Short mmCIF file of C-alpha atoms in Angstrom, two decimals:
data_model
loop_
_atom_site.label_atom_id
_atom_site.label_comp_id
_atom_site.label_asym_id
_atom_site.label_seq_id
_atom_site.Cartn_x
_atom_site.Cartn_y
_atom_site.Cartn_z
CA UNK A 1290 22.18 -21.25 -6.02
CA UNK A 1291 19.37 -20.99 -3.45
CA UNK A 1292 17.58 -17.68 -3.27
CA UNK A 1293 17.25 -15.68 -0.08
CA UNK A 1294 14.37 -16.87 2.08
CA UNK A 1295 12.39 -13.67 2.54
CA UNK A 1296 8.91 -13.38 4.00
CA UNK A 1297 6.15 -13.26 1.42
CA UNK A 1298 3.68 -10.39 1.45
CA UNK A 1299 0.53 -10.97 3.49
CA UNK A 1300 -1.46 -8.90 0.97
CA UNK A 1301 0.02 -10.67 -2.06
CA UNK A 1302 -2.58 -11.09 -4.80
CA UNK A 1303 -3.48 -14.49 -6.25
CA UNK A 1304 -1.58 -16.41 -3.55
CA UNK A 1305 -2.56 -20.02 -4.16
CA UNK A 1306 -1.43 -23.47 -3.11
CA UNK A 1307 1.53 -24.79 -5.12
CA UNK A 1308 1.84 -28.23 -6.78
CA UNK A 1309 4.45 -29.14 -4.14
CA UNK A 1310 1.99 -28.36 -1.35
CA UNK A 1311 -0.68 -30.49 -3.02
CA UNK A 1312 1.79 -33.36 -3.38
CA UNK A 1313 2.71 -32.94 0.28
CA UNK A 1314 -0.96 -33.21 1.29
CA UNK A 1315 -1.56 -36.32 -0.83
CA UNK A 1316 1.38 -38.10 0.80
CA UNK A 1317 -0.03 -37.26 4.22
CA UNK A 1318 -3.19 -39.14 3.32
CA UNK A 1319 -1.16 -42.37 3.53
CA UNK A 1320 -0.63 -41.73 7.24
CA UNK A 1321 -4.26 -40.67 7.74
CA UNK A 1322 -5.41 -43.90 6.07
CA UNK A 1323 -3.15 -45.97 8.33
CA UNK A 1324 -4.54 -44.30 11.45
CA UNK A 1325 -8.11 -44.86 10.24
CA UNK A 1326 -7.42 -48.50 9.42
CA UNK A 1327 -6.04 -49.20 12.88
CA UNK A 1328 -9.04 -47.46 14.43
CA UNK A 1329 -11.34 -49.77 12.46
CA UNK A 1330 -9.50 -52.86 13.68
CA UNK A 1331 -9.63 -51.75 17.32
CA UNK A 1332 -13.33 -50.85 17.20
CA UNK A 1333 -14.31 -53.99 15.30
CA UNK A 1334 -12.56 -56.13 17.93
CA UNK A 1335 -14.47 -54.40 20.72
CA UNK A 1336 -11.63 -52.24 22.09
CA UNK A 1337 -13.02 -48.69 21.74
CA UNK A 1338 -10.91 -47.12 24.51
CA UNK A 1339 -7.62 -48.37 23.12
CA UNK A 1340 -8.65 -47.55 19.55
CA UNK A 1341 -9.87 -44.01 20.16
CA UNK A 1342 -6.90 -43.01 22.37
CA UNK A 1343 -4.42 -44.46 19.90
CA UNK A 1344 -6.15 -42.76 17.00
CA UNK A 1345 -6.18 -39.37 18.72
CA UNK A 1346 -2.46 -39.61 19.50
CA UNK A 1347 -1.32 -40.76 16.07
CA UNK A 1348 -3.59 -38.32 14.26
CA UNK A 1349 -2.22 -35.48 16.40
CA UNK A 1350 1.32 -36.26 15.26
CA UNK A 1351 0.22 -36.36 11.61
CA UNK A 1352 -1.87 -33.20 11.85
CA UNK A 1353 0.77 -31.19 13.73
CA UNK A 1354 3.49 -31.92 11.17
CA UNK A 1355 1.12 -30.91 8.37
CA UNK A 1356 0.06 -27.76 10.23
CA UNK A 1357 3.63 -26.59 10.94
CA UNK A 1358 4.66 -27.02 7.32
CA UNK A 1359 1.56 -25.30 5.98
CA UNK A 1360 1.97 -22.15 8.08
CA UNK A 1361 5.70 -21.97 7.41
CA UNK A 1362 5.12 -22.35 3.67
CA UNK A 1363 2.48 -19.63 3.73
CA UNK A 1364 5.08 -17.19 5.05
CA UNK A 1365 8.36 -18.35 3.47
CA UNK A 1366 7.76 -20.54 0.42
CA UNK A 1367 10.67 -19.77 -1.93
CA UNK A 1368 9.98 -22.82 -4.15
CA UNK A 1369 13.68 -23.01 -5.07
CA UNK A 1370 15.52 -26.38 -5.37
CA UNK A 1371 16.73 -26.39 -1.75
CA UNK A 1372 13.25 -25.66 -0.40
CA UNK A 1373 11.78 -28.42 -2.56
CA UNK A 1374 14.37 -30.98 -1.45
CA UNK A 1375 13.78 -30.22 2.23
CA UNK A 1376 10.03 -30.54 1.69
CA UNK A 1377 10.52 -33.92 0.02
CA UNK A 1378 12.54 -35.00 3.05
CA UNK A 1379 9.54 -34.07 5.20
CA UNK A 1380 7.40 -36.29 2.98
CA UNK A 1381 9.84 -39.16 3.60
CA UNK A 1382 9.33 -38.56 7.32
CA UNK A 1383 5.54 -38.84 7.12
CA UNK A 1384 5.81 -42.07 5.12
CA UNK A 1385 8.10 -43.52 7.79
CA UNK A 1386 5.63 -42.38 10.46
CA UNK A 1387 2.81 -44.06 8.54
CA UNK A 1388 4.77 -47.31 8.47
CA UNK A 1389 5.06 -47.21 12.25
CA UNK A 1390 1.38 -46.59 12.97
CA UNK A 1391 0.37 -50.29 13.23
CA UNK A 1392 3.08 -51.01 15.82
CA UNK A 1393 2.15 -47.93 17.82
CA UNK A 1394 -1.48 -49.11 17.91
CA UNK A 1395 -0.99 -52.79 18.61
CA UNK A 1396 2.12 -52.87 20.79
CA UNK A 1397 2.61 -49.32 22.02
CA UNK A 1398 5.90 -49.25 20.12
CA UNK A 1399 6.49 -45.67 18.98
CA UNK A 1400 10.06 -46.08 17.71
CA UNK A 1401 9.26 -45.95 14.01
CA UNK A 1402 6.69 -43.19 14.54
CA UNK A 1403 9.29 -41.20 16.47
CA UNK A 1404 11.93 -41.64 13.75
CA UNK A 1405 9.51 -40.47 11.08
CA UNK A 1406 8.50 -37.53 13.23
CA UNK A 1407 12.18 -36.72 13.83
CA UNK A 1408 12.84 -36.58 10.09
CA UNK A 1409 9.90 -34.22 9.54
CA UNK A 1410 10.72 -31.98 12.47
CA UNK A 1411 14.45 -31.63 11.79
CA UNK A 1412 13.68 -30.78 8.18
CA UNK A 1413 11.34 -28.05 9.44
CA UNK A 1414 14.03 -26.80 11.85
CA UNK A 1415 16.44 -26.47 8.93
CA UNK A 1416 13.87 -24.33 7.11
CA UNK A 1417 13.51 -22.03 10.12
CA UNK A 1418 17.30 -21.77 10.47
CA UNK A 1419 17.52 -20.84 6.80
CA UNK A 1420 14.89 -18.14 7.36
CA UNK A 1421 16.85 -16.88 10.37
CA UNK A 1422 20.06 -16.75 8.30
CA UNK A 1423 18.41 -14.67 5.58
CA UNK A 1424 16.55 -12.19 7.83
CA UNK A 1425 17.36 -9.65 10.51
CA UNK A 1426 15.96 -8.16 13.72
CA UNK A 1427 12.65 -9.32 15.16
CA UNK A 1428 11.94 -11.53 12.15
CA UNK A 1429 15.21 -13.40 12.74
CA UNK A 1430 14.43 -13.84 16.44
CA UNK A 1431 11.03 -15.31 15.56
CA UNK A 1432 12.65 -17.85 13.23
CA UNK A 1433 15.26 -18.82 15.84
CA UNK A 1434 12.58 -19.27 18.50
CA UNK A 1435 10.67 -21.57 16.19
CA UNK A 1436 13.80 -23.61 15.50
CA UNK A 1437 14.64 -23.88 19.20
CA UNK A 1438 11.06 -24.68 20.24
CA UNK A 1439 10.58 -27.42 17.67
CA UNK A 1440 13.96 -28.96 18.56
CA UNK A 1441 13.27 -29.00 22.30
CA UNK A 1442 9.83 -30.51 21.77
CA UNK A 1443 11.26 -33.23 19.58
CA UNK A 1444 13.67 -34.13 22.38
CA UNK A 1445 10.71 -34.31 24.75
CA UNK A 1446 8.99 -36.87 22.55
CA UNK A 1447 11.87 -39.23 23.40
CA UNK A 1448 9.96 -40.09 26.57
CA UNK A 1449 7.64 -42.21 24.42
CA UNK A 1450 10.49 -44.63 23.78
CA UNK A 1451 11.33 -45.25 27.42
CA UNK A 1452 8.09 -45.02 29.38
CA UNK A 1453 5.55 -47.86 29.70
CA UNK A 1454 2.83 -47.85 26.98
CA UNK A 1455 0.23 -47.00 29.64
CA UNK A 1456 1.95 -43.64 30.18
CA UNK A 1457 1.97 -42.71 26.47
CA UNK A 1458 -1.34 -40.76 26.54
CA UNK A 1459 -0.03 -38.51 29.32
CA UNK A 1460 3.20 -37.87 27.44
CA UNK A 1461 1.17 -36.97 24.37
CA UNK A 1462 -1.01 -34.60 26.36
CA UNK A 1463 1.92 -32.73 27.92
CA UNK A 1464 4.05 -32.62 24.76
CA UNK A 1465 1.05 -31.72 22.64
CA UNK A 1466 0.36 -28.66 24.79
CA UNK A 1467 4.02 -27.67 24.60
CA UNK A 1468 4.05 -28.06 20.81
CA UNK A 1469 0.95 -25.89 20.47
CA UNK A 1470 2.55 -23.18 22.62
CA UNK A 1471 5.61 -22.83 20.36
CA UNK A 1472 3.97 -20.54 17.75
CA UNK A 1473 2.51 -18.24 20.41
CA UNK A 1474 5.90 -17.89 22.12
CA UNK A 1475 7.86 -17.57 18.88
CA UNK A 1476 5.59 -14.89 17.41
CA UNK A 1477 5.07 -12.77 20.51
CA UNK A 1478 7.23 -9.93 19.14
CA UNK A 1479 6.70 -10.29 15.40
CA UNK A 1480 4.07 -12.46 13.66
CA UNK A 1481 5.09 -14.34 10.55
CA UNK A 1482 3.66 -13.25 7.20
CA UNK A 1483 1.15 -16.06 6.69
CA UNK A 1484 -1.38 -15.31 3.97
CA UNK A 1485 -5.08 -15.52 5.00
CA UNK A 1486 -6.41 -16.65 1.63
CA UNK A 1487 -3.59 -19.15 1.15
CA UNK A 1488 -4.05 -20.64 4.63
CA UNK A 1489 -7.81 -20.94 4.12
CA UNK A 1490 -7.22 -22.68 0.80
CA UNK A 1491 -4.64 -25.07 2.31
CA UNK A 1492 -7.02 -26.11 5.08
CA UNK A 1493 -9.86 -26.48 2.61
CA UNK A 1494 -7.79 -28.67 0.31
CA UNK A 1495 -6.75 -30.92 3.17
CA UNK A 1496 -10.40 -31.20 4.21
CA UNK A 1497 -11.24 -32.38 0.69
CA UNK A 1498 -8.42 -34.92 0.75
CA UNK A 1499 -9.52 -36.32 4.12
CA UNK A 1500 -13.11 -36.57 2.92
CA UNK A 1501 -11.85 -38.29 -0.23
CA UNK A 1502 -10.07 -40.86 1.92
CA UNK A 1503 -13.34 -41.36 3.79
CA UNK A 1504 -15.15 -42.09 0.52
CA UNK A 1505 -12.39 -44.49 -0.56
CA UNK A 1506 -12.46 -46.38 2.75
CA UNK A 1507 -16.25 -46.67 2.66
CA UNK A 1508 -16.20 -47.86 -0.96
CA UNK A 1509 -13.68 -50.60 -0.22
CA UNK A 1510 -15.69 -51.71 2.81
CA UNK A 1511 -18.94 -51.94 0.81
CA UNK A 1512 -17.21 -53.75 -2.05
CA UNK A 1513 -15.67 -56.27 0.35
CA UNK A 1514 -19.02 -56.92 2.01
CA UNK A 1515 -20.73 -57.37 -1.36
CA UNK A 1516 -18.10 -59.89 -2.42
CA UNK A 1517 -18.87 -61.96 0.67
CA UNK A 1518 -22.60 -61.57 1.28
CA UNK A 1519 -24.21 -59.91 -1.78
CA UNK A 1520 -26.79 -58.43 0.63
CA UNK A 1521 -27.73 -55.34 -1.35
CA UNK A 1522 -30.82 -54.62 0.74
CA UNK A 1523 -28.63 -54.06 3.81
CA UNK A 1524 -25.62 -52.42 2.21
CA UNK A 1525 -27.26 -49.95 -0.17
CA UNK A 1526 -28.91 -47.84 2.59
CA UNK A 1527 -25.57 -47.67 4.42
CA UNK A 1528 -23.78 -46.65 1.22
CA UNK A 1529 -26.43 -44.02 0.41
CA UNK A 1530 -26.36 -42.59 3.93
CA UNK A 1531 -22.57 -42.52 3.89
CA UNK A 1532 -22.47 -40.55 0.65
CA UNK A 1533 -25.03 -38.06 1.97
CA UNK A 1534 -22.90 -37.55 5.09
CA UNK A 1535 -19.71 -36.95 3.11
CA UNK A 1536 -21.41 -34.69 0.54
CA UNK A 1537 -22.99 -32.66 3.34
CA UNK A 1538 -19.64 -32.45 5.16
CA UNK A 1539 -18.08 -30.96 2.02
CA UNK A 1540 -20.96 -28.56 1.39
CA UNK A 1541 -21.12 -27.27 4.97
CA UNK A 1542 -17.39 -26.63 5.24
CA UNK A 1543 -17.16 -24.62 2.03
CA UNK A 1544 -20.37 -22.63 2.52
CA UNK A 1545 -18.49 -19.66 4.02
CA UNK A 1546 -15.46 -17.57 2.86
CA UNK A 1547 -13.42 -18.06 6.03
CA UNK A 1548 -10.33 -16.12 4.89
CA UNK A 1549 -12.23 -12.92 5.68
CA UNK A 1550 -12.20 -13.96 9.36
CA UNK A 1551 -8.45 -14.62 9.59
CA UNK A 1552 -7.18 -11.16 10.43
CA UNK A 1553 -4.87 -11.76 13.43
CA UNK A 1554 -2.82 -14.48 15.09
CA UNK A 1555 -5.36 -14.87 17.86
CA UNK A 1556 -8.18 -15.59 15.43
CA UNK A 1557 -6.08 -17.73 13.12
CA UNK A 1558 -4.48 -19.85 15.87
CA UNK A 1559 -7.84 -20.76 17.41
CA UNK A 1560 -9.23 -21.56 13.97
CA UNK A 1561 -6.14 -23.50 12.89
CA UNK A 1562 -5.79 -25.55 16.07
CA UNK A 1563 -9.51 -26.32 16.10
CA UNK A 1564 -9.07 -28.16 12.82
CA UNK A 1565 -7.49 -31.03 14.71
CA UNK A 1566 -11.07 -32.01 15.59
CA UNK A 1567 -12.41 -31.15 12.12
CA UNK A 1568 -9.84 -33.28 10.29
CA UNK A 1569 -9.83 -36.02 12.91
CA UNK A 1570 -13.61 -36.38 12.98
CA UNK A 1571 -13.85 -36.27 9.17
CA UNK A 1572 -11.37 -39.14 8.87
CA UNK A 1573 -13.10 -41.03 11.70
CA UNK A 1574 -16.40 -40.91 9.80
CA UNK A 1575 -14.79 -43.15 7.20
CA UNK A 1576 -13.61 -45.56 9.87
CA UNK A 1577 -17.11 -45.56 11.36
CA UNK A 1578 -18.67 -46.37 8.01
CA UNK A 1579 -16.34 -49.34 7.67
CA UNK A 1580 -17.44 -50.53 11.11
CA UNK A 1581 -21.11 -50.15 10.18
CA UNK A 1582 -20.55 -52.22 7.05
CA UNK A 1583 -18.63 -54.91 8.94
CA UNK A 1584 -21.32 -55.09 11.63
CA UNK A 1585 -24.04 -55.48 8.97
CA UNK A 1586 -22.03 -58.37 7.50
CA UNK A 1587 -21.60 -59.99 10.93
CA UNK A 1588 -17.83 -59.46 11.07
CA UNK A 1589 -17.62 -56.92 13.93
CA UNK A 1590 -17.66 -57.79 17.62
CA UNK A 1591 -20.02 -55.04 18.72
CA UNK A 1592 -23.74 -54.28 18.75
CA UNK A 1593 -25.70 -52.45 16.05
CA UNK A 1594 -26.04 -49.40 18.31
CA UNK A 1595 -22.30 -49.36 19.04
CA UNK A 1596 -21.54 -49.66 15.32
CA UNK A 1597 -23.96 -46.81 14.64
CA UNK A 1598 -22.19 -44.65 17.22
CA UNK A 1599 -18.93 -45.16 15.32
CA UNK A 1600 -20.53 -43.09 12.53
CA UNK A 1601 -22.85 -40.72 14.34
CA UNK A 1602 -20.42 -39.56 17.05
CA UNK A 1603 -17.65 -38.35 14.67
CA UNK A 1604 -20.29 -36.95 12.28
CA UNK A 1605 -21.91 -34.95 15.09
CA UNK A 1606 -18.49 -33.79 16.30
CA UNK A 1607 -17.62 -32.67 12.76
CA UNK A 1608 -20.83 -30.65 12.40
CA UNK A 1609 -20.49 -28.98 15.78
CA UNK A 1610 -16.77 -28.21 15.42
CA UNK A 1611 -17.18 -26.78 11.92
CA UNK A 1612 -19.86 -24.49 13.31
CA UNK A 1613 -17.84 -23.54 16.40
CA UNK A 1614 -14.55 -22.56 14.76
CA UNK A 1615 -15.53 -22.01 11.14
CA UNK A 1616 -19.10 -21.35 10.06
CA UNK A 1617 -20.53 -19.28 12.90
CA UNK A 1618 -18.31 -16.31 12.03
CA UNK A 1619 -20.32 -15.83 8.83
CA UNK A 1620 -23.79 -16.75 10.11
CA UNK A 1621 -26.39 -14.06 10.83
CA UNK A 1622 -29.33 -14.39 13.18
CA UNK A 1623 -30.42 -17.16 15.58
CA UNK A 1624 -31.90 -19.36 12.86
CA UNK A 1625 -28.67 -19.61 10.87
CA UNK A 1626 -26.59 -20.02 14.00
CA UNK A 1627 -28.70 -22.90 15.31
CA UNK A 1628 -28.74 -25.03 12.16
CA UNK A 1629 -25.47 -26.90 12.69
CA UNK A 1630 -25.66 -27.36 16.50
CA UNK A 1631 -29.21 -28.72 16.20
CA UNK A 1632 -28.15 -30.94 13.32
CA UNK A 1633 -25.28 -32.33 15.42
CA UNK A 1634 -27.73 -33.29 18.17
CA UNK A 1635 -30.09 -34.93 15.67
CA UNK A 1636 -27.27 -36.91 14.06
CA UNK A 1637 -26.23 -38.10 17.50
CA UNK A 1638 -29.83 -39.15 18.19
CA UNK A 1639 -29.72 -41.32 15.07
CA UNK A 1640 -27.47 -43.68 17.04
CA UNK A 1641 -30.59 -45.22 18.57
CA UNK A 1642 -31.91 -46.14 15.12
CA UNK A 1643 -29.55 -49.12 15.13
CA UNK A 1644 -29.20 -50.64 11.63
CA UNK A 1645 -30.95 -47.59 10.12
CA UNK A 1646 -28.60 -45.11 11.84
CA UNK A 1647 -26.33 -44.35 8.88
CA UNK A 1648 -29.09 -43.62 6.33
CA UNK A 1649 -30.96 -41.62 9.00
CA UNK A 1650 -27.84 -39.56 9.76
CA UNK A 1651 -27.32 -39.03 6.04
CA UNK A 1652 -30.86 -37.71 5.66
CA UNK A 1653 -30.37 -35.35 8.62
CA UNK A 1654 -27.18 -34.05 7.02
CA UNK A 1655 -28.91 -33.53 3.67
CA UNK A 1656 -31.78 -31.65 5.32
CA UNK A 1657 -29.21 -29.54 7.16
CA UNK A 1658 -27.72 -28.43 3.87
CA UNK A 1659 -31.16 -27.70 2.41
CA UNK A 1660 -32.17 -25.61 5.44
CA UNK A 1661 -28.90 -23.72 5.37
CA UNK A 1662 -29.25 -22.91 1.68
CA UNK A 1663 -32.84 -21.77 2.17
CA UNK A 1664 -31.98 -19.47 5.08
CA UNK A 1665 -29.05 -17.97 3.18
CA UNK A 1666 -31.23 -17.34 0.14
CA UNK A 1667 -33.91 -15.66 2.26
CA UNK A 1668 -31.32 -13.45 3.89
CA UNK A 1669 -30.00 -12.44 0.47
CA UNK A 1670 -33.51 -11.61 -0.72
CA UNK A 1671 -34.21 -9.54 2.40
CA UNK A 1672 -30.99 -7.56 1.99
CA UNK A 1673 -31.76 -6.95 -1.67
CA UNK A 1674 -35.20 -5.56 -0.81
CA UNK A 1675 -33.87 -3.13 1.78
#
């Protein structure tokens, strides 16, 4: 028999991610990889506008489904058989969505993507209805508002199936804003019992998984180029710069204990929604590295500077966004606050280095970490001496 779905305590000790949540995240990487692969194809063929817009739309759908599940699970994870089955159904939905990503990119056909999204969203609605059934008062009203909001938004996404492909970005913009407004409207009377430490861990784990996919994509690209050209002198600097970028991205994100900042819905919503750019740019770095490798092997239809921008632009966006929504809350003094914004500008400037852009950006990222560590150590020493 299923247990009652009661809200978990926000102050619960040792609240950590469950194996089911980790499995959920790993399955989402399939969809992230598909979006990144289609972005590579579009950029390599010289269609940056189509590729970037398509990537932003598909990644939004993937990220939003992950986000909604993660915050619900933080408040209501019962981990009983019924909860597990419904979560596995959501995983089926994301795999269906992933299968539809190529068609959405190449032909503007969102039917499979919509079906996968429907499976994920209706499974989430059933979880909210279960929470409403097992609760009372304001908590029940919050759950019902979530169920109604998610259902209405899913109906709105139907427009993607009937409007011309050229109108798809506008539909995504409008429906995306409506989707993001659902939590604020649903929780206006009573916030859900999400757990700050658990949420911070969930976002951190997904960041690691996305960065891992970036490493995997870059490795495959380098291996493929080596099999065809064996040009180590060209590929090794790109590979070294890529690793420095990914290592620095990991280090910078986990340099601060962000759960201490997540004290209210206002703070947590801004932080949580901002991760669309963090996750999206982190995954795009991998796609950019693939482009840089393909350009060095003569397989991409774009210039060296354009290929460099495919790496430096998402890397700079990652650095700046991590600072804006994540790191700056724990930084002290102008020097610490300026490290990441200045680094983002310098990484962007590496675009003009052409073939040397990726190793140059990697060096900038490595120096950024070194400067950050030094400033933190000096601050610790100064506080100890006071």
